[in-house]
XYZ file of C-alpha atoms in Angstrom:
257
model
C 83.100 114.269 81.046
C 80.433 115.767 82.253
C 78.022 117.398 80.044
C 75.601 115.423 82.217
C 76.793 117.116 85.401
C 78.493 120.406 84.509
C 77.626 121.946 87.844
C 79.733 119.488 89.878
C 82.745 121.067 91.554
C 86.092 120.010 90.059
C 88.885 118.693 92.265
C 92.598 119.453 92.134
C 93.107 116.023 90.556
C 90.622 116.912 87.785
C 92.503 120.111 87.001
C 95.831 118.272 86.964
C 94.424 115.752 84.474
C 93.511 118.620 82.155
C 97.008 120.110 82.586
C 98.535 116.778 81.540
C 96.399 116.732 78.408
C 97.540 120.257 77.571
C 101.194 119.311 78.089
C 100.782 116.345 75.744
C 99.139 118.621 73.174
C 102.094 121.025 73.298
C 104.566 118.158 72.908
C 102.630 116.864 69.883
C 102.421 120.294 68.259
C 98.645 120.614 68.644
C 98.983 123.787 70.741
C 101.540 126.562 70.627
C 102.898 128.042 73.834
C 100.554 131.040 73.775
C 97.499 128.796 73.537
C 98.959 126.526 76.206
C 99.433 129.418 78.642
C 95.903 130.700 78.013
C 94.346 127.289 78.586
C 96.577 126.595 81.577
C 95.380 129.790 83.248
C 91.761 128.905 82.479
C 92.284 125.418 83.944
C 93.507 126.646 87.306
C 90.690 129.190 87.466
C 88.002 126.591 86.671
C 85.742 125.623 89.535
C 83.311 123.166 87.898
C 83.345 120.403 85.300
C 81.380 122.670 83.010
C 84.248 125.177 83.035
C 86.891 122.493 82.470
C 85.195 120.665 79.592
C 85.706 123.290 76.822
C 89.437 123.557 77.556
C 90.236 120.159 76.037
C 87.129 119.507 73.949
C 89.025 119.983 70.635
C 91.899 117.689 71.677
C 91.978 113.948 70.918
C 91.810 111.126 73.451
C 92.681 110.937 76.236
C 91.696 114.614 76.182
C 89.283 116.158 78.576
C 88.316 115.344 82.115
C 86.839 111.836 82.405
C 83.124 111.389 82.978
C 82.325 111.955 86.588
C 81.731 108.461 87.973
C 79.217 107.831 90.701
C 81.964 107.181 93.222
C 83.139 110.791 92.960
C 80.220 111.781 95.140
C 80.491 108.861 97.565
C 82.516 108.823 100.712
C 85.012 105.963 101.009
C 84.165 103.356 103.659
C 85.215 104.272 107.197
C 85.271 100.669 108.452
C 88.381 99.609 106.515
C 86.358 97.763 103.892
C 87.720 97.635 100.329
C 84.412 96.669 98.768
C 83.984 98.473 95.442
C 87.356 100.223 95.580
C 89.314 97.768 93.412
C 87.321 98.554 90.293
C 89.178 96.530 87.638
C 88.658 97.149 83.937
C 90.720 99.449 81.737
C 92.740 102.412 82.890
C 90.909 105.699 82.504
C 93.208 107.849 84.649
C 96.326 109.542 83.244
C 99.409 107.348 83.535
C 101.835 110.271 84.027
C 102.306 112.896 86.721
C 105.097 115.365 85.981
C 106.482 118.261 88.005
C 109.303 120.209 86.344
C 110.084 123.223 88.498
C 106.460 122.921 89.595
C 104.231 120.457 91.416
C 101.549 117.840 90.929
C 98.935 116.432 93.243
C 96.576 113.462 93.250
C 94.261 113.338 96.226
C 90.645 112.819 97.151
C 88.614 110.337 95.101
C 90.593 109.306 92.016
C 91.534 106.045 90.327
C 95.090 104.734 90.473
C 96.016 103.218 87.069
C 97.816 99.888 86.755
C 101.068 101.787 86.199
C 101.624 105.413 87.142
C 104.840 107.188 86.187
C 105.794 110.155 88.362
C 108.626 112.583 87.681
C 109.691 115.440 89.952
C 112.593 117.571 88.694
C 113.258 120.628 90.812
C 109.700 120.234 91.961
C 107.418 118.188 94.164
C 104.533 115.794 93.884
C 101.911 114.367 96.222
C 100.027 111.104 95.785
C 97.333 110.484 98.395
C 95.867 106.981 98.011
C 93.686 107.034 101.115
C 90.431 107.776 99.286
C 91.478 106.448 95.886
C 90.049 103.574 93.871
C 92.391 101.087 92.202
C 92.173 99.848 88.625
C 93.755 96.528 89.631
C 94.509 94.425 92.680
C 98.176 95.291 92.076
C 99.366 98.655 90.792
C 102.836 100.005 90.162
C 103.969 103.551 90.852
C 107.307 104.410 89.268
C 108.866 107.486 90.884
C 111.805 109.505 89.603
C 112.803 112.368 91.905
C 115.754 114.482 90.767
C 116.493 117.378 93.074
C 112.848 117.133 94.035
C 110.515 115.092 96.183
C 107.494 112.824 95.925
C 105.226 112.126 98.912
C 103.034 108.999 98.826
C 100.341 108.505 101.484
C 98.618 105.120 101.771
C 95.815 103.923 104.045
C 96.077 101.037 106.529
C 95.607 97.611 104.982
C 97.391 98.328 101.697
C 100.454 96.174 101.061
C 103.487 98.218 100.021
C 106.456 96.812 98.121
C 109.067 99.582 97.930
C 111.792 98.682 95.432
C 113.316 102.048 94.586
C 116.842 103.240 95.321
C 118.296 106.507 96.567
C 121.455 108.008 95.084
C 122.610 110.884 97.261
C 118.958 110.949 98.206
C 116.388 108.884 100.031
C 113.873 106.263 98.941
C 111.581 105.202 101.785
C 111.226 101.461 102.553
C 109.728 101.645 106.039
C 106.212 100.583 105.029
C 107.293 97.565 102.975
C 106.326 94.091 104.120
C 103.093 94.946 105.952
C 100.555 92.259 104.918
C 97.521 93.416 102.961
C 94.126 93.514 104.599
C 91.164 91.520 103.218
C 90.443 92.655 99.657
C 93.077 95.427 99.792
C 95.349 96.125 96.815
C 99.110 95.764 96.563
C 101.132 98.849 95.614
C 104.590 98.346 94.108
C 106.730 101.503 94.250
C 109.806 101.575 92.011
C 112.223 104.186 90.658
C 115.055 106.240 92.118
C 115.779 109.468 93.940
C 118.859 111.520 93.005
C 119.511 114.472 95.281
C 115.872 114.120 96.205
C 113.504 111.887 98.081
C 110.519 109.561 97.808
C 108.650 109.351 101.125
C 105.965 106.792 101.922
C 103.627 107.355 104.845
C 100.676 105.355 106.151
C 97.683 107.309 107.461
C 93.985 106.739 107.973
C 91.422 108.638 105.932
C 89.896 111.842 107.221
C 86.523 110.108 107.279
C 87.923 107.305 109.453
C 89.541 109.803 111.833
C 86.270 111.729 112.039
C 84.332 108.541 112.772
C 86.838 107.567 115.462
C 86.412 110.992 117.061
C 82.632 110.579 117.050
C 82.958 107.081 118.559
C 85.193 108.390 121.352
C 82.705 111.180 122.042
C 79.875 108.652 122.265
C 81.931 106.453 124.616
C 82.596 109.439 126.900
C 78.894 110.309 126.899
C 77.930 106.758 127.843
C 80.580 106.671 130.578
C 79.224 109.915 132.046
C 75.717 108.478 132.023
C 76.917 105.334 133.802
C 78.744 107.346 136.452
C 75.717 109.539 136.955
C 73.570 106.440 137.409
C 76.021 105.010 139.952
C 76.005 108.275 141.929
C 72.216 108.361 141.967
C 72.083 104.740 143.123
C 74.642 105.386 145.854
C 72.659 108.413 146.993
C 69.483 106.331 147.105
C 71.188 103.645 149.175
C 72.602 106.292 151.516
C 69.189 107.881 152.057
C 67.626 104.477 152.707
C 70.331 103.684 155.258
C 69.734 106.998 157.069
C 66.010 106.295 157.312
C 66.614 102.828 158.707
C 69.067 104.239 161.260
C 66.594 106.880 162.432
C 63.850 104.276 162.761
C 66.093 102.003 164.827
C 67.111 104.906 167.084
C 63.473 105.820 167.731
C 62.692 102.254 168.735
C 65.645 102.283 171.148
C 64.602 105.619 172.682
C 60.934 104.659 173.052
C 60.720 100.939 173.683
C 57.265 99.409 173.930
C 56.071 98.773 177.473
């Protein structure tokens, strides 16, 4: 990560990646529970990459927060373009997101791996793909929600293939079948929900909504200017008509002899 940019602010997704590394380390016997709790507390208190880096520096790959790529500081396109967002190459993002009587969250600028496994057991998870990059033109998100819920938010243009099932629960299929936009990825969502739910919602990015608001404001400004110009022109025509009427009346009252 980011010895090159330790001052950059860490996101919630960055902290969750560190938490996943710590959970793996506990499962493998590299950390005991006391160390895990200490590092977990330090992770959620961390505000920058420089504070996150030491927490997993002594753990093996895929330990640590990934190097901060350039696109972390770029805003996603607001025009619906997918240029540069299907990055290809190997998967560098964690392939698991687990919430056991807790929660997980992936949002902002992050990279969706080719296959992401999500588990929510008595907990909840949120996957926001609106500003995400994609490691492949087709990615698979496998969701298992048991007495819990997983919320997936996708931007317009992404093709969704929802193939999961609900058992005494719900697995959303409403967004399936919408054709992909030019260059957009395809997201296959599989898994099952038991006494829980997997919801899929399509929303525009905050940047796109902000740009639309600015465009509407500019349209209203231009409309006001046009109306003002019409009123001024009408007033000019009215004044000209009054002058012509007065001139005609004077000629009628004082005809030339």
